[in-house]
Coordinates of N, CA and C and ligand atoms in Angstrom, one line a residue:
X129 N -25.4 -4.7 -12.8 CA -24.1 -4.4 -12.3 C -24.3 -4.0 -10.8
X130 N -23.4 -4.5 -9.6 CA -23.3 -4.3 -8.2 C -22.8 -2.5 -8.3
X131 N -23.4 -2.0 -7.2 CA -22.9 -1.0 -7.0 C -21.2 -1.0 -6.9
X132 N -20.8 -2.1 -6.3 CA -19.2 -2.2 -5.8 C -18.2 -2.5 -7.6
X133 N -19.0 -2.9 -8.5 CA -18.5 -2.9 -9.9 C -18.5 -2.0 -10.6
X134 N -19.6 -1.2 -10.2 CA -19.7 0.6 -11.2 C -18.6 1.1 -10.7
X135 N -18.3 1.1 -9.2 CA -17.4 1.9 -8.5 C -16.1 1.8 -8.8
X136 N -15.9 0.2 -8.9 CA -14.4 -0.1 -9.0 C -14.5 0.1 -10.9
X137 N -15.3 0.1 -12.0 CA -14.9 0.7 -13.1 C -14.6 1.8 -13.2
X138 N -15.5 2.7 -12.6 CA -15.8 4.6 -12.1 C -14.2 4.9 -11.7
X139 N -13.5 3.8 -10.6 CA -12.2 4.2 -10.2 C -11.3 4.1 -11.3
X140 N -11.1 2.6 -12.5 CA -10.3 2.3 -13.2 C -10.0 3.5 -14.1
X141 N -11.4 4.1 -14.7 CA -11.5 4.9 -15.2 C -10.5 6.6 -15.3
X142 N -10.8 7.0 -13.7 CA -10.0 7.9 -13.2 C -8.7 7.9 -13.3
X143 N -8.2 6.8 -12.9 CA -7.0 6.1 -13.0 C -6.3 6.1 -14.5
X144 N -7.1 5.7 -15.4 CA -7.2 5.7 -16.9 C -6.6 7.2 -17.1
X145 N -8.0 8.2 -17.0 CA -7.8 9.4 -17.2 C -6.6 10.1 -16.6
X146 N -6.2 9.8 -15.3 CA -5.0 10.5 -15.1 C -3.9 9.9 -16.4
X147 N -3.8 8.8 -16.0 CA -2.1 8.4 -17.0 C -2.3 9.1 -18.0
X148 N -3.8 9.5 -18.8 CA -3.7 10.0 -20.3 C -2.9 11.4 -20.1
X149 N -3.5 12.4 -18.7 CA -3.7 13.4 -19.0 C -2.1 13.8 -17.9
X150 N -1.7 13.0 -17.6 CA -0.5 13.0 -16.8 C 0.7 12.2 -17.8
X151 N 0.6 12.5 -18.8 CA 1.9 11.5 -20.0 C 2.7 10.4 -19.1
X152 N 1.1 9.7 -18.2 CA 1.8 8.4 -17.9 C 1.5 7.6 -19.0
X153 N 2.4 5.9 -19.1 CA 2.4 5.1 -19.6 C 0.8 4.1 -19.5
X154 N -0.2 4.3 -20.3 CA -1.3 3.3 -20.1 C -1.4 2.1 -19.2
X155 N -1.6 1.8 -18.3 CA -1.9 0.9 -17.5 C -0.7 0.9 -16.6
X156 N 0.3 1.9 -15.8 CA 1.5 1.4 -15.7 C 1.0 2.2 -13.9
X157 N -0.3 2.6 -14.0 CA -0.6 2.5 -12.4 C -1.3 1.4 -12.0
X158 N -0.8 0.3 -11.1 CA -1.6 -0.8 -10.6 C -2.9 -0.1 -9.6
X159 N -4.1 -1.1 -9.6 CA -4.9 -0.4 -7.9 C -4.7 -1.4 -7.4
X160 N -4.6 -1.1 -5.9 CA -5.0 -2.1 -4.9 C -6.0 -1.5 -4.4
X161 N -6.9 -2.3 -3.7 CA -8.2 -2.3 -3.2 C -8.3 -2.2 -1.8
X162 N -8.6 -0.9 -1.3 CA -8.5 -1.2 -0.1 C -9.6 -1.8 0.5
X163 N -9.8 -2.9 1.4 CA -11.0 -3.6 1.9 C -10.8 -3.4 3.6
X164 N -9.8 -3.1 4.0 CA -10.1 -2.8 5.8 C -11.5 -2.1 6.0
X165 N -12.2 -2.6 7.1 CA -13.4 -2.3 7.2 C -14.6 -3.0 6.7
X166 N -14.3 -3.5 5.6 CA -15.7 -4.3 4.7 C -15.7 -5.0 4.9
X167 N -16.7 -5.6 4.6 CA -17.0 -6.8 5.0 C -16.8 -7.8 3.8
X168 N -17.0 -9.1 4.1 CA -16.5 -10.3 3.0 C -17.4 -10.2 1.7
X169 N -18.3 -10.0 1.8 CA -19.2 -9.6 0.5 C -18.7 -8.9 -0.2
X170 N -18.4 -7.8 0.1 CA -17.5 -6.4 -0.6 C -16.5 -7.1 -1.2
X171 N -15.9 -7.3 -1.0 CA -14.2 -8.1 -1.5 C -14.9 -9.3 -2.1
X172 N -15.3 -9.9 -2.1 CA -16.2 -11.2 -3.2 C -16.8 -10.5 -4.5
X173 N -17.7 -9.2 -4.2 CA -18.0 -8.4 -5.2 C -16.9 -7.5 -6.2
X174 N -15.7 -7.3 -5.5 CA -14.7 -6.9 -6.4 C -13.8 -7.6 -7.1
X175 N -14.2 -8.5 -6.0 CA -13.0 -10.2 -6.6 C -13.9 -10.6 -8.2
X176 N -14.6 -10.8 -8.1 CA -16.0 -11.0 -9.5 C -15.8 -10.1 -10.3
X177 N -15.4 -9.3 -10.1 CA -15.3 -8.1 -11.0 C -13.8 -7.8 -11.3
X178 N -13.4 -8.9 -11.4 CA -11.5 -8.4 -11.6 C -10.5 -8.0 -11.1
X179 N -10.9 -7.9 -9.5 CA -9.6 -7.0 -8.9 C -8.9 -7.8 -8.0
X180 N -7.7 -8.0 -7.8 CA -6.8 -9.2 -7.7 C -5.8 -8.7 -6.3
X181 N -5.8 -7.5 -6.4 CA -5.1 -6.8 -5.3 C -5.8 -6.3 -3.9
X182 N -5.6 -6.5 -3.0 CA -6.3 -5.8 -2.0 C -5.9 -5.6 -1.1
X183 N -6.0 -4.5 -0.3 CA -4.8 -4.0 1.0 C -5.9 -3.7 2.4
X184 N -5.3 -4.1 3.7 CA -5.7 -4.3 4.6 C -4.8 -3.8 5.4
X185 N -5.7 -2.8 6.5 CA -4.6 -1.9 8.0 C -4.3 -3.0 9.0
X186 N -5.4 -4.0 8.9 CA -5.7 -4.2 10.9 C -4.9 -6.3 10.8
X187 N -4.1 -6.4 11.6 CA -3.7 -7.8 11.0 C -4.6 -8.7 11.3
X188 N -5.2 -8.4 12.3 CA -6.5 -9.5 13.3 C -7.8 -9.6 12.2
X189 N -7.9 -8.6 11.8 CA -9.3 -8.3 10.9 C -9.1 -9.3 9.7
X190 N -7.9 -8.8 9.4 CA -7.6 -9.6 8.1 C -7.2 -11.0 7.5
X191 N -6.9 -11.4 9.4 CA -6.8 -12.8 9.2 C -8.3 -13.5 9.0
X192 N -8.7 -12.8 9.9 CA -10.3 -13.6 9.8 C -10.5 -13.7 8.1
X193 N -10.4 -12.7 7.1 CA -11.1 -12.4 6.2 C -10.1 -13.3 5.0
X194 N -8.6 -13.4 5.7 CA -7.9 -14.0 4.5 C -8.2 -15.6 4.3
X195 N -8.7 -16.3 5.9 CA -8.9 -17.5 5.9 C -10.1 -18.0 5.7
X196 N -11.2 -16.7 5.4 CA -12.5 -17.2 4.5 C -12.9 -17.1 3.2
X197 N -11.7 -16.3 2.7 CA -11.6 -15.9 1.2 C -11.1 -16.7 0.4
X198 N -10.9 -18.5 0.6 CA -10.1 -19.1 -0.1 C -10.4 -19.1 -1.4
X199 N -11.9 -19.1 -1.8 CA -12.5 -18.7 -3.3 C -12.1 -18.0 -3.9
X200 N -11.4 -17.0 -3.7 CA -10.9 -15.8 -4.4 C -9.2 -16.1 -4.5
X201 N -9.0 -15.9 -5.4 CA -7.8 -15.4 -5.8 C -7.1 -14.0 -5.4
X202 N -6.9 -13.5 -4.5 CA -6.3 -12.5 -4.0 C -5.4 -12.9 -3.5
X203 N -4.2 -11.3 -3.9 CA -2.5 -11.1 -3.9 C -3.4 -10.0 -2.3
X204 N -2.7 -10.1 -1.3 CA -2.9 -9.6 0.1 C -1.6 -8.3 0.0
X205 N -2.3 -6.9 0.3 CA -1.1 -6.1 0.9 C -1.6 -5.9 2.4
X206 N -0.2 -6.1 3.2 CA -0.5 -4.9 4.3 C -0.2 -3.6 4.5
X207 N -0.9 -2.9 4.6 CA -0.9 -1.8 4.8 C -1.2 -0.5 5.8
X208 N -1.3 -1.0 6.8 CA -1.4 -1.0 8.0 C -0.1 -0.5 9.3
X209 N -0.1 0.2 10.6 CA 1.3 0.3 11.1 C 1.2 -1.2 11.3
X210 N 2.8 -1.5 11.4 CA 3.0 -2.6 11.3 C 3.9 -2.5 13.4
X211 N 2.8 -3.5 13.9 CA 3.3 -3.8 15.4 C 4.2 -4.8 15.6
X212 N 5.1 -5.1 16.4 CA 6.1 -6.4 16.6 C 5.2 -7.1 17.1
X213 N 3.9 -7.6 17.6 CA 3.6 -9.1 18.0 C 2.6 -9.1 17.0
X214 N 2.5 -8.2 15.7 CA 1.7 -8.7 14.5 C 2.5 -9.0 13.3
X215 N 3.6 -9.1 13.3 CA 4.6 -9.3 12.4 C 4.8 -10.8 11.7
X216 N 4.5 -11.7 12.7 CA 4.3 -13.2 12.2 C 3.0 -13.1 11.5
X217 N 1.7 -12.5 11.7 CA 0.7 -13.2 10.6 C 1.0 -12.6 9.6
X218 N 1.8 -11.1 9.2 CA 2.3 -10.7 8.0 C 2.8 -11.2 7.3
X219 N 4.2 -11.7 8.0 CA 5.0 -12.4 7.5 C 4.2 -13.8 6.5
X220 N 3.3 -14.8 7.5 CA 2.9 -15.5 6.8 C 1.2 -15.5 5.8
X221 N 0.8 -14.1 6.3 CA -0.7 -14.3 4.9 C -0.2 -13.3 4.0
X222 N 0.2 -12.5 4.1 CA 0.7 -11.5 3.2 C 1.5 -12.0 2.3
X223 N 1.2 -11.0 1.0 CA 2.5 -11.3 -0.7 C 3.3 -9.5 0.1
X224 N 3.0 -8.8 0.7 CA 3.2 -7.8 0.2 C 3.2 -6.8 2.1
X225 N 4.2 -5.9 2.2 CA 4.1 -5.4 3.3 C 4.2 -3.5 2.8
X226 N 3.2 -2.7 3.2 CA 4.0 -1.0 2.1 C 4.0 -0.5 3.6
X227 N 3.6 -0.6 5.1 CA 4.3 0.0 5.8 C 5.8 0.1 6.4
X228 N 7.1 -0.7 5.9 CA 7.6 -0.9 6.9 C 8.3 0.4 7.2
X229 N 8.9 0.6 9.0 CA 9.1 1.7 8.9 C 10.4 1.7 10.0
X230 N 10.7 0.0 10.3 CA 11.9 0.5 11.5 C 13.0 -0.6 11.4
X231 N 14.0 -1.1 11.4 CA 14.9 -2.0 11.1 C 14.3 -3.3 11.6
X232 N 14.2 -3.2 13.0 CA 13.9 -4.4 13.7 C 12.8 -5.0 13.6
X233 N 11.4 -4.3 12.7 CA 10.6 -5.1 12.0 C 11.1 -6.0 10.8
X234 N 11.7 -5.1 10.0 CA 11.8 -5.9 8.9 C 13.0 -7.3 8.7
X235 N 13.7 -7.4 10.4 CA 14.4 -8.3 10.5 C 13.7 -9.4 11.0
X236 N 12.3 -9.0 11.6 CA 11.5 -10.1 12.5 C 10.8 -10.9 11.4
X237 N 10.5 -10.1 9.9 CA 9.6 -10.5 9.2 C 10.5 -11.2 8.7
X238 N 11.6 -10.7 8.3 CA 12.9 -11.8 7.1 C 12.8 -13.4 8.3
X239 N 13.0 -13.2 9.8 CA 13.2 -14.2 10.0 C 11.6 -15.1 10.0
X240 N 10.5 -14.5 9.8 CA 9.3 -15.4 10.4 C 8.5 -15.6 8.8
X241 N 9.5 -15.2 7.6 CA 9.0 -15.1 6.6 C 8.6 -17.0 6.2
X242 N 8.0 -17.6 6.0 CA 7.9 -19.3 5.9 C 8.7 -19.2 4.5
X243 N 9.7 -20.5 4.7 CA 10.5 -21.0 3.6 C 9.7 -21.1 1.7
X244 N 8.6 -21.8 2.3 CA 8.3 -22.2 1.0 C 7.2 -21.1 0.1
X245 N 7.2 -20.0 1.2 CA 6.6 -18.5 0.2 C 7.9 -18.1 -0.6
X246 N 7.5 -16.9 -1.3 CA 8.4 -16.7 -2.1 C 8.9 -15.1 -0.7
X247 N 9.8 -14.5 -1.7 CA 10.3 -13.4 -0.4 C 9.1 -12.4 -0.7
X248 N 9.3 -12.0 1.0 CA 8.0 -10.5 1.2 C 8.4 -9.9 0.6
X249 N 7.1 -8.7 -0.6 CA 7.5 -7.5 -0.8 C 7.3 -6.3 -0.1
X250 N 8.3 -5.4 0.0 CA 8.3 -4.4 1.3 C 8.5 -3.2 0.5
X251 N 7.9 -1.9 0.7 CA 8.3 -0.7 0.7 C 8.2 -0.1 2.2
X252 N 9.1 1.2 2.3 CA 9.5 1.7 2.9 C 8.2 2.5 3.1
X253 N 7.6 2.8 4.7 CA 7.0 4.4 4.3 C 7.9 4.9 5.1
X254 N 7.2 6.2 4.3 CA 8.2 7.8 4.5 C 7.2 8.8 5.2
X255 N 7.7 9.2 6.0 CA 7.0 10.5 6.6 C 7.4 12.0 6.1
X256 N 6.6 11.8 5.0 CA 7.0 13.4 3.9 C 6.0 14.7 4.6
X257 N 5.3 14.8 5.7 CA 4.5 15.8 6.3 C 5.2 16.3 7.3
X258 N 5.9 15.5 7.8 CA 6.9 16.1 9.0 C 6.3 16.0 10.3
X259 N 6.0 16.6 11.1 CA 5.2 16.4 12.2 C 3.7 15.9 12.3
X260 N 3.0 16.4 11.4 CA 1.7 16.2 11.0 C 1.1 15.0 11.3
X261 N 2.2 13.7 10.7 CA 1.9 12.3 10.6 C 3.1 12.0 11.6
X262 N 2.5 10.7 11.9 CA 3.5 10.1 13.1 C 4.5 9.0 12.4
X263 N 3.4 8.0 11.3 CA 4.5 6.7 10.8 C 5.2 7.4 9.9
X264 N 6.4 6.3 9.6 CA 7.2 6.6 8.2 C 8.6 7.4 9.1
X265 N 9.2 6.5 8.2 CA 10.7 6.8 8.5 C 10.9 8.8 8.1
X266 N 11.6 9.4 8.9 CA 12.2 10.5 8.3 C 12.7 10.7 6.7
X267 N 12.1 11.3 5.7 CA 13.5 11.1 4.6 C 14.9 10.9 4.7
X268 N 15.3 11.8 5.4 CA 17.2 11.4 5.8 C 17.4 9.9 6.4
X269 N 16.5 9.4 6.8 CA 17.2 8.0 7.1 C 16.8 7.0 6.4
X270 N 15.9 7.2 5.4 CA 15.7 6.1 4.0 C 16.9 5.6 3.7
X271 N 17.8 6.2 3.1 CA 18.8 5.4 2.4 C 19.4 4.3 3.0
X272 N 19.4 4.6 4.9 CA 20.4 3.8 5.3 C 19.3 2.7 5.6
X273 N 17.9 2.8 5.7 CA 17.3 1.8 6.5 C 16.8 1.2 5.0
X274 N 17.0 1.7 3.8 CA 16.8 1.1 2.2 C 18.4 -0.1 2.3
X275 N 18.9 0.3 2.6 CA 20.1 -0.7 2.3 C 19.9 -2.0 3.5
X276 N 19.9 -1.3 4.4 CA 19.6 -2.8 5.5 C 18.7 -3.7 4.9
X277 N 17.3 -3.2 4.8 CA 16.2 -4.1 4.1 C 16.7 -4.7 2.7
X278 N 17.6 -4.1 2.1 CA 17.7 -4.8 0.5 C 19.1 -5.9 0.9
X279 N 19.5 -6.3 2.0 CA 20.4 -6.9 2.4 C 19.9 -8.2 3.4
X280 N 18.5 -8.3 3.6 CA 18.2 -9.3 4.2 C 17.0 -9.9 3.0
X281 N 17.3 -11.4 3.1 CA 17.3 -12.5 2.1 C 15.6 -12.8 1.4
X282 N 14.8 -13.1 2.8 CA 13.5 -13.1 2.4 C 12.6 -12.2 2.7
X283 N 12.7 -10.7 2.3 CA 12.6 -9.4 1.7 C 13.0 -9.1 0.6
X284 N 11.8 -8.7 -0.2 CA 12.2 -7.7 -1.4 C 11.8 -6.9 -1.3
X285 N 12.7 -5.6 -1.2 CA 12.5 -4.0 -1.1 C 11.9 -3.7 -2.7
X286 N 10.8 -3.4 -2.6 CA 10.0 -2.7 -4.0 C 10.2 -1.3 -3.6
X287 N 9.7 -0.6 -3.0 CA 10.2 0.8 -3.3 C 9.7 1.5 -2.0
X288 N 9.1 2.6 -2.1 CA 8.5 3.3 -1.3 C 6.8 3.9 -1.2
X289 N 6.6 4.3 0.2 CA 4.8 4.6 0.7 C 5.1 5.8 1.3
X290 N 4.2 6.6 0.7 CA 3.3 8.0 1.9 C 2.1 7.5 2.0
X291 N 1.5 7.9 3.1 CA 0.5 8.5 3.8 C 0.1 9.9 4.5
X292 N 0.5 10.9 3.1 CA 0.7 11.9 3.2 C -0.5 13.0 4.4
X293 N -0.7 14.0 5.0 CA -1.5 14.9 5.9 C -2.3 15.3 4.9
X294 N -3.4 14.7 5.0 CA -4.9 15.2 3.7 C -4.9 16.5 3.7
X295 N -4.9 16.6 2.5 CA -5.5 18.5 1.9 C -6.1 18.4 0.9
X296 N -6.7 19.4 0.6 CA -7.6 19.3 -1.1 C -7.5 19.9 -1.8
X297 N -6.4 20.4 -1.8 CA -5.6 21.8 -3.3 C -5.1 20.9 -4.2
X298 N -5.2 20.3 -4.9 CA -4.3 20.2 -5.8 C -3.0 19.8 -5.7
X299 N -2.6 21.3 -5.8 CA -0.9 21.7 -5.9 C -0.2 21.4 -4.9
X300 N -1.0 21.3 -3.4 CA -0.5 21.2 -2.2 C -0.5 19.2 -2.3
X301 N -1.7 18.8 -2.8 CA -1.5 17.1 -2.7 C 0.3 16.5 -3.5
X302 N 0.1 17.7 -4.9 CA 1.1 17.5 -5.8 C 2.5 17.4 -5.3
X303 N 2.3 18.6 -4.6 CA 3.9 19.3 -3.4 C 4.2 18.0 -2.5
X304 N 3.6 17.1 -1.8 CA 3.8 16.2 -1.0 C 4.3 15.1 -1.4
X305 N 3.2 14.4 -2.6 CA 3.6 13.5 -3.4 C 5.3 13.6 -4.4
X306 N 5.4 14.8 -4.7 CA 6.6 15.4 -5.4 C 7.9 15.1 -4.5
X307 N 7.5 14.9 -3.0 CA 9.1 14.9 -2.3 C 9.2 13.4 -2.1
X308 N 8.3 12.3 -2.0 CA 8.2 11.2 -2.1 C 9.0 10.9 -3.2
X309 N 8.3 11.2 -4.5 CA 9.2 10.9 -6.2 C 10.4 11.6 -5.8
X310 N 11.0 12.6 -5.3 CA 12.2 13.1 -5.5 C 12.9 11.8 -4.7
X311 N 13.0 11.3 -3.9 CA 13.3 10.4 -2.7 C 13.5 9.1 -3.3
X312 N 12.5 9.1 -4.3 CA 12.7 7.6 -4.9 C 13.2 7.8 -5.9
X313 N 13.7 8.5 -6.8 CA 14.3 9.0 -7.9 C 16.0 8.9 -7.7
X314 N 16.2 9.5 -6.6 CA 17.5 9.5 -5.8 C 17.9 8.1 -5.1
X315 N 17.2 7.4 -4.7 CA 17.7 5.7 -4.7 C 18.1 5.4 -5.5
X316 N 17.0 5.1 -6.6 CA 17.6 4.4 -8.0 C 18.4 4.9 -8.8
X317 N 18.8 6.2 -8.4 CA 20.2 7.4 -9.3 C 21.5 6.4 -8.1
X318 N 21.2 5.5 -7.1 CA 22.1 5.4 -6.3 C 22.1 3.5 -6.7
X319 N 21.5 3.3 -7.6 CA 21.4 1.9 -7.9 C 20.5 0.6 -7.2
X320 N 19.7 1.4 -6.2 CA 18.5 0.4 -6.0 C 17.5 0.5 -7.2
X321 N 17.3 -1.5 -7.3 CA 16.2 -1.5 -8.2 C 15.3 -0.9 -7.8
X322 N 14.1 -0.3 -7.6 CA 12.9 0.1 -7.0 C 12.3 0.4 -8.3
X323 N 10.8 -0.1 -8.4 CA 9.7 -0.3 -8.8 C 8.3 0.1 -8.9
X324 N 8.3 0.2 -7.2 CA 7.3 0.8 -6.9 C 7.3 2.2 -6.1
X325 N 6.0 2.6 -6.5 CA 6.0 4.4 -5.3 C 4.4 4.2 -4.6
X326 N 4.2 3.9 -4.1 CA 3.1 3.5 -3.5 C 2.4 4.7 -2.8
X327 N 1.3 5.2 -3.7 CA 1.0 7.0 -2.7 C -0.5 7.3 -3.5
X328 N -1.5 7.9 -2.9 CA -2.3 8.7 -3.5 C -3.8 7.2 -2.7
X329 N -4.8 8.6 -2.5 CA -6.0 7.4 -1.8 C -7.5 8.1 -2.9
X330 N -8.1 7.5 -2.0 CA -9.6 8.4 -3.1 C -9.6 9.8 -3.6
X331 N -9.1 10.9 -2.6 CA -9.4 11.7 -3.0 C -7.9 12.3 -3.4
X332 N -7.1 11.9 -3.7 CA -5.9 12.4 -4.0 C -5.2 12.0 -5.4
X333 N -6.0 10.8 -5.5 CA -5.1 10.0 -6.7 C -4.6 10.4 -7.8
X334 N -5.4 11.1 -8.3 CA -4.8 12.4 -9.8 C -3.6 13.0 -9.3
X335 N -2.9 13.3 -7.7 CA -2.4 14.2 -7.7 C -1.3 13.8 -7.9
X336 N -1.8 12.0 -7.0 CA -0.1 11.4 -6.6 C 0.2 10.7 -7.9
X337 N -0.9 10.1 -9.2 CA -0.3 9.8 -10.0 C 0.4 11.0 -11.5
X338 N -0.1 12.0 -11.5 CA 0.7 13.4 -11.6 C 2.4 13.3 -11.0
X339 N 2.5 12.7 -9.6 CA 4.1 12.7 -9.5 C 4.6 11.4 -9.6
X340 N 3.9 10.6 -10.1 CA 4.6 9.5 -10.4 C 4.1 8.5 -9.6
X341 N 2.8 8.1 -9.3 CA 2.8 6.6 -8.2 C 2.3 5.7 -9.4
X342 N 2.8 4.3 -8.8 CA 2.9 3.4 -9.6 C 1.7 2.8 -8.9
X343 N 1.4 2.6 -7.8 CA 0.6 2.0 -7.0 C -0.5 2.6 -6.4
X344 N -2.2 3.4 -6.6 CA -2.8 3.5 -5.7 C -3.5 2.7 -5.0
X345 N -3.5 3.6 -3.6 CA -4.7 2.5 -2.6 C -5.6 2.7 -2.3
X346 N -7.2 2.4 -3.3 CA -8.1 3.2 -2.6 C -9.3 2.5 -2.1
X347 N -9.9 3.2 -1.0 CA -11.0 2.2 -0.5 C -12.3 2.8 -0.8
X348 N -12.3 4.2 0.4 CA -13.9 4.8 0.0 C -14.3 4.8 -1.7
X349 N -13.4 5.3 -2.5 CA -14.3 5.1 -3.7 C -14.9 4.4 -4.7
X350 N -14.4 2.7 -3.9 CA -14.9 1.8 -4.6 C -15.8 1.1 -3.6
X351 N -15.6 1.1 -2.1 CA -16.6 0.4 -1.3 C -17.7 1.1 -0.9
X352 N -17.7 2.3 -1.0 CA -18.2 3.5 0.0 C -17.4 3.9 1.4
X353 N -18.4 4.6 2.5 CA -17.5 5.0 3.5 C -17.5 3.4 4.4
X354 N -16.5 3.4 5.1 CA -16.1 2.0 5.7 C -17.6 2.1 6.9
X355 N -18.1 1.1 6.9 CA -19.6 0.6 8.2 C -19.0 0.7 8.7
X356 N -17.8 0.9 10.1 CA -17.5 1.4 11.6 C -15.7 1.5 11.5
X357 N -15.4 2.1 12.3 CA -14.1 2.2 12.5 C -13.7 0.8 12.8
X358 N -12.4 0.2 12.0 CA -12.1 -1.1 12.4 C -11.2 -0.9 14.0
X359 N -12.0 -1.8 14.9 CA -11.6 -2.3 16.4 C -9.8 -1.4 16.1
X360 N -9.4 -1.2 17.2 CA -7.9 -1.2 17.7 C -7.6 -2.8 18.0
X361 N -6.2 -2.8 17.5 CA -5.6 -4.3 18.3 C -5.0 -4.2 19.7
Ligands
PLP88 C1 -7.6 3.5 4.5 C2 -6.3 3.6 3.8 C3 -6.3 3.9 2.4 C4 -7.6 4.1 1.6 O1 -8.2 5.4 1.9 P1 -9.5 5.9 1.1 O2 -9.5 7.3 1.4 O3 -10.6 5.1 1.7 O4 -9.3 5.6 -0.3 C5 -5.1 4.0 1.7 N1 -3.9 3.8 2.4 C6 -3.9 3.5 3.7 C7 -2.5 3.3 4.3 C8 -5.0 3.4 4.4 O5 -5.0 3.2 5.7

């Protein structure tokens, strides 16, 4: 067994153990894999070993990697801040977008989305730290910038993303994650479908699947630490 297959079982596992011990529903947290930074081997070694999902920050990096990966079967997230002159390769390598965070992206993406894909999936992120973090919509303006996006055609609003201010308490990961689920809780009491809660990374995941994430994203603890900081665009 590759190191990168103990890891990604080691992860499933955890994952496993929270839902038990968190009276989640068995298998009802997806992973996505985070691969920004790795290199094409890494993602070939996890592709082999089952993992179908995988999320990427940098759009430039990712093109390189999505247009060598035809062998593999991977569902692409971005996950990444999302820039206006990177918005067309989103639009078209991506199944999946979890940062969006301003109106006039997600109008550039509905328009540069190609016809014959099916529509982008989008969650919102949220800036639940307050000052700490820079991306992510305010909470108080979710709802209005949730309705815009669920009103343009090739977008589908799935739900919501933190990238919560790292701490290692516990209670404090749980407190953060908690205003996220409260946030998404209150859409769907308001009649958005939403599906997803996209929150919690290596070291956090018990906390955020404790408040309810449907989706984590993790990278260090299935690749190791990333070989260099990926380039700026
Ligand atoms: C890098 C990254 C992750 C994965 O973080 P790890 O700590 O390596 O698991 C998750 N989400 C986002 C948005 C990231 O940029």
């Amino acid at each position: 067994m590759t190191r990168i297959t103990a890891q990604l079982l080691a992860v499933r596992q955890r994952i496993a153990a929270a839902e038990a011990r968190f009276a989640r529903v068995p298998g009802s947290v997806q992973l996505l894999a985070v691969s920004k930074g790795q290199p094409l081997a890494a993602i070939r070694a996890a592709c082999a070993a089952g993992q179908v999902r995988f999320g990427e920050s940098y759009a430039q990096e990712a093109l390189g990697k999505i247009t060598a990966l035809t062998d593999c079967a991977v569902e692409w997230h971005f996950i990444g801040p999302l820039q206006r002159n990177k918005t067309r390769s989103v639009a078209t390598h991506f199944a999946w977008a979890h940062s969006l965070d301003r109106l006039a992206l997600a109008e550039r993406l509905n328009a540069q989305r190609p016809a014959e894909l099916p529509a982008l999936q989008v969650c919102i992120e949220v800036n639940i730290s307050g000052e700490a973090s820079k991306s992510g919509v305010m909470p108080a303006a979710v709802p209005a910038l949730a309705t815009a996006v669920a009103a343009l055609p090739r977008l589908r609003l799935r739900g919501l993303m933190a990238l919560p201010a790292p701490v290692s308490e516990f209670t404090a990961q749980l407190a953060a994650f908690q205003r996220l689920r409260a946030l998404y809780d209150e859409l769907r009491a308001r009649g958005y479908a939403l599906d997803t809660l996209s929150m919690g990374m290596s070291d956090d995941l018990e906390a955020a699947i404790a408040a309810g994430a449907t989706l984590v994203r993790i990278g260090t603890a299935i690749f190791g630490e990333r070989p260099a900081k990926a380039m700026p665009e």
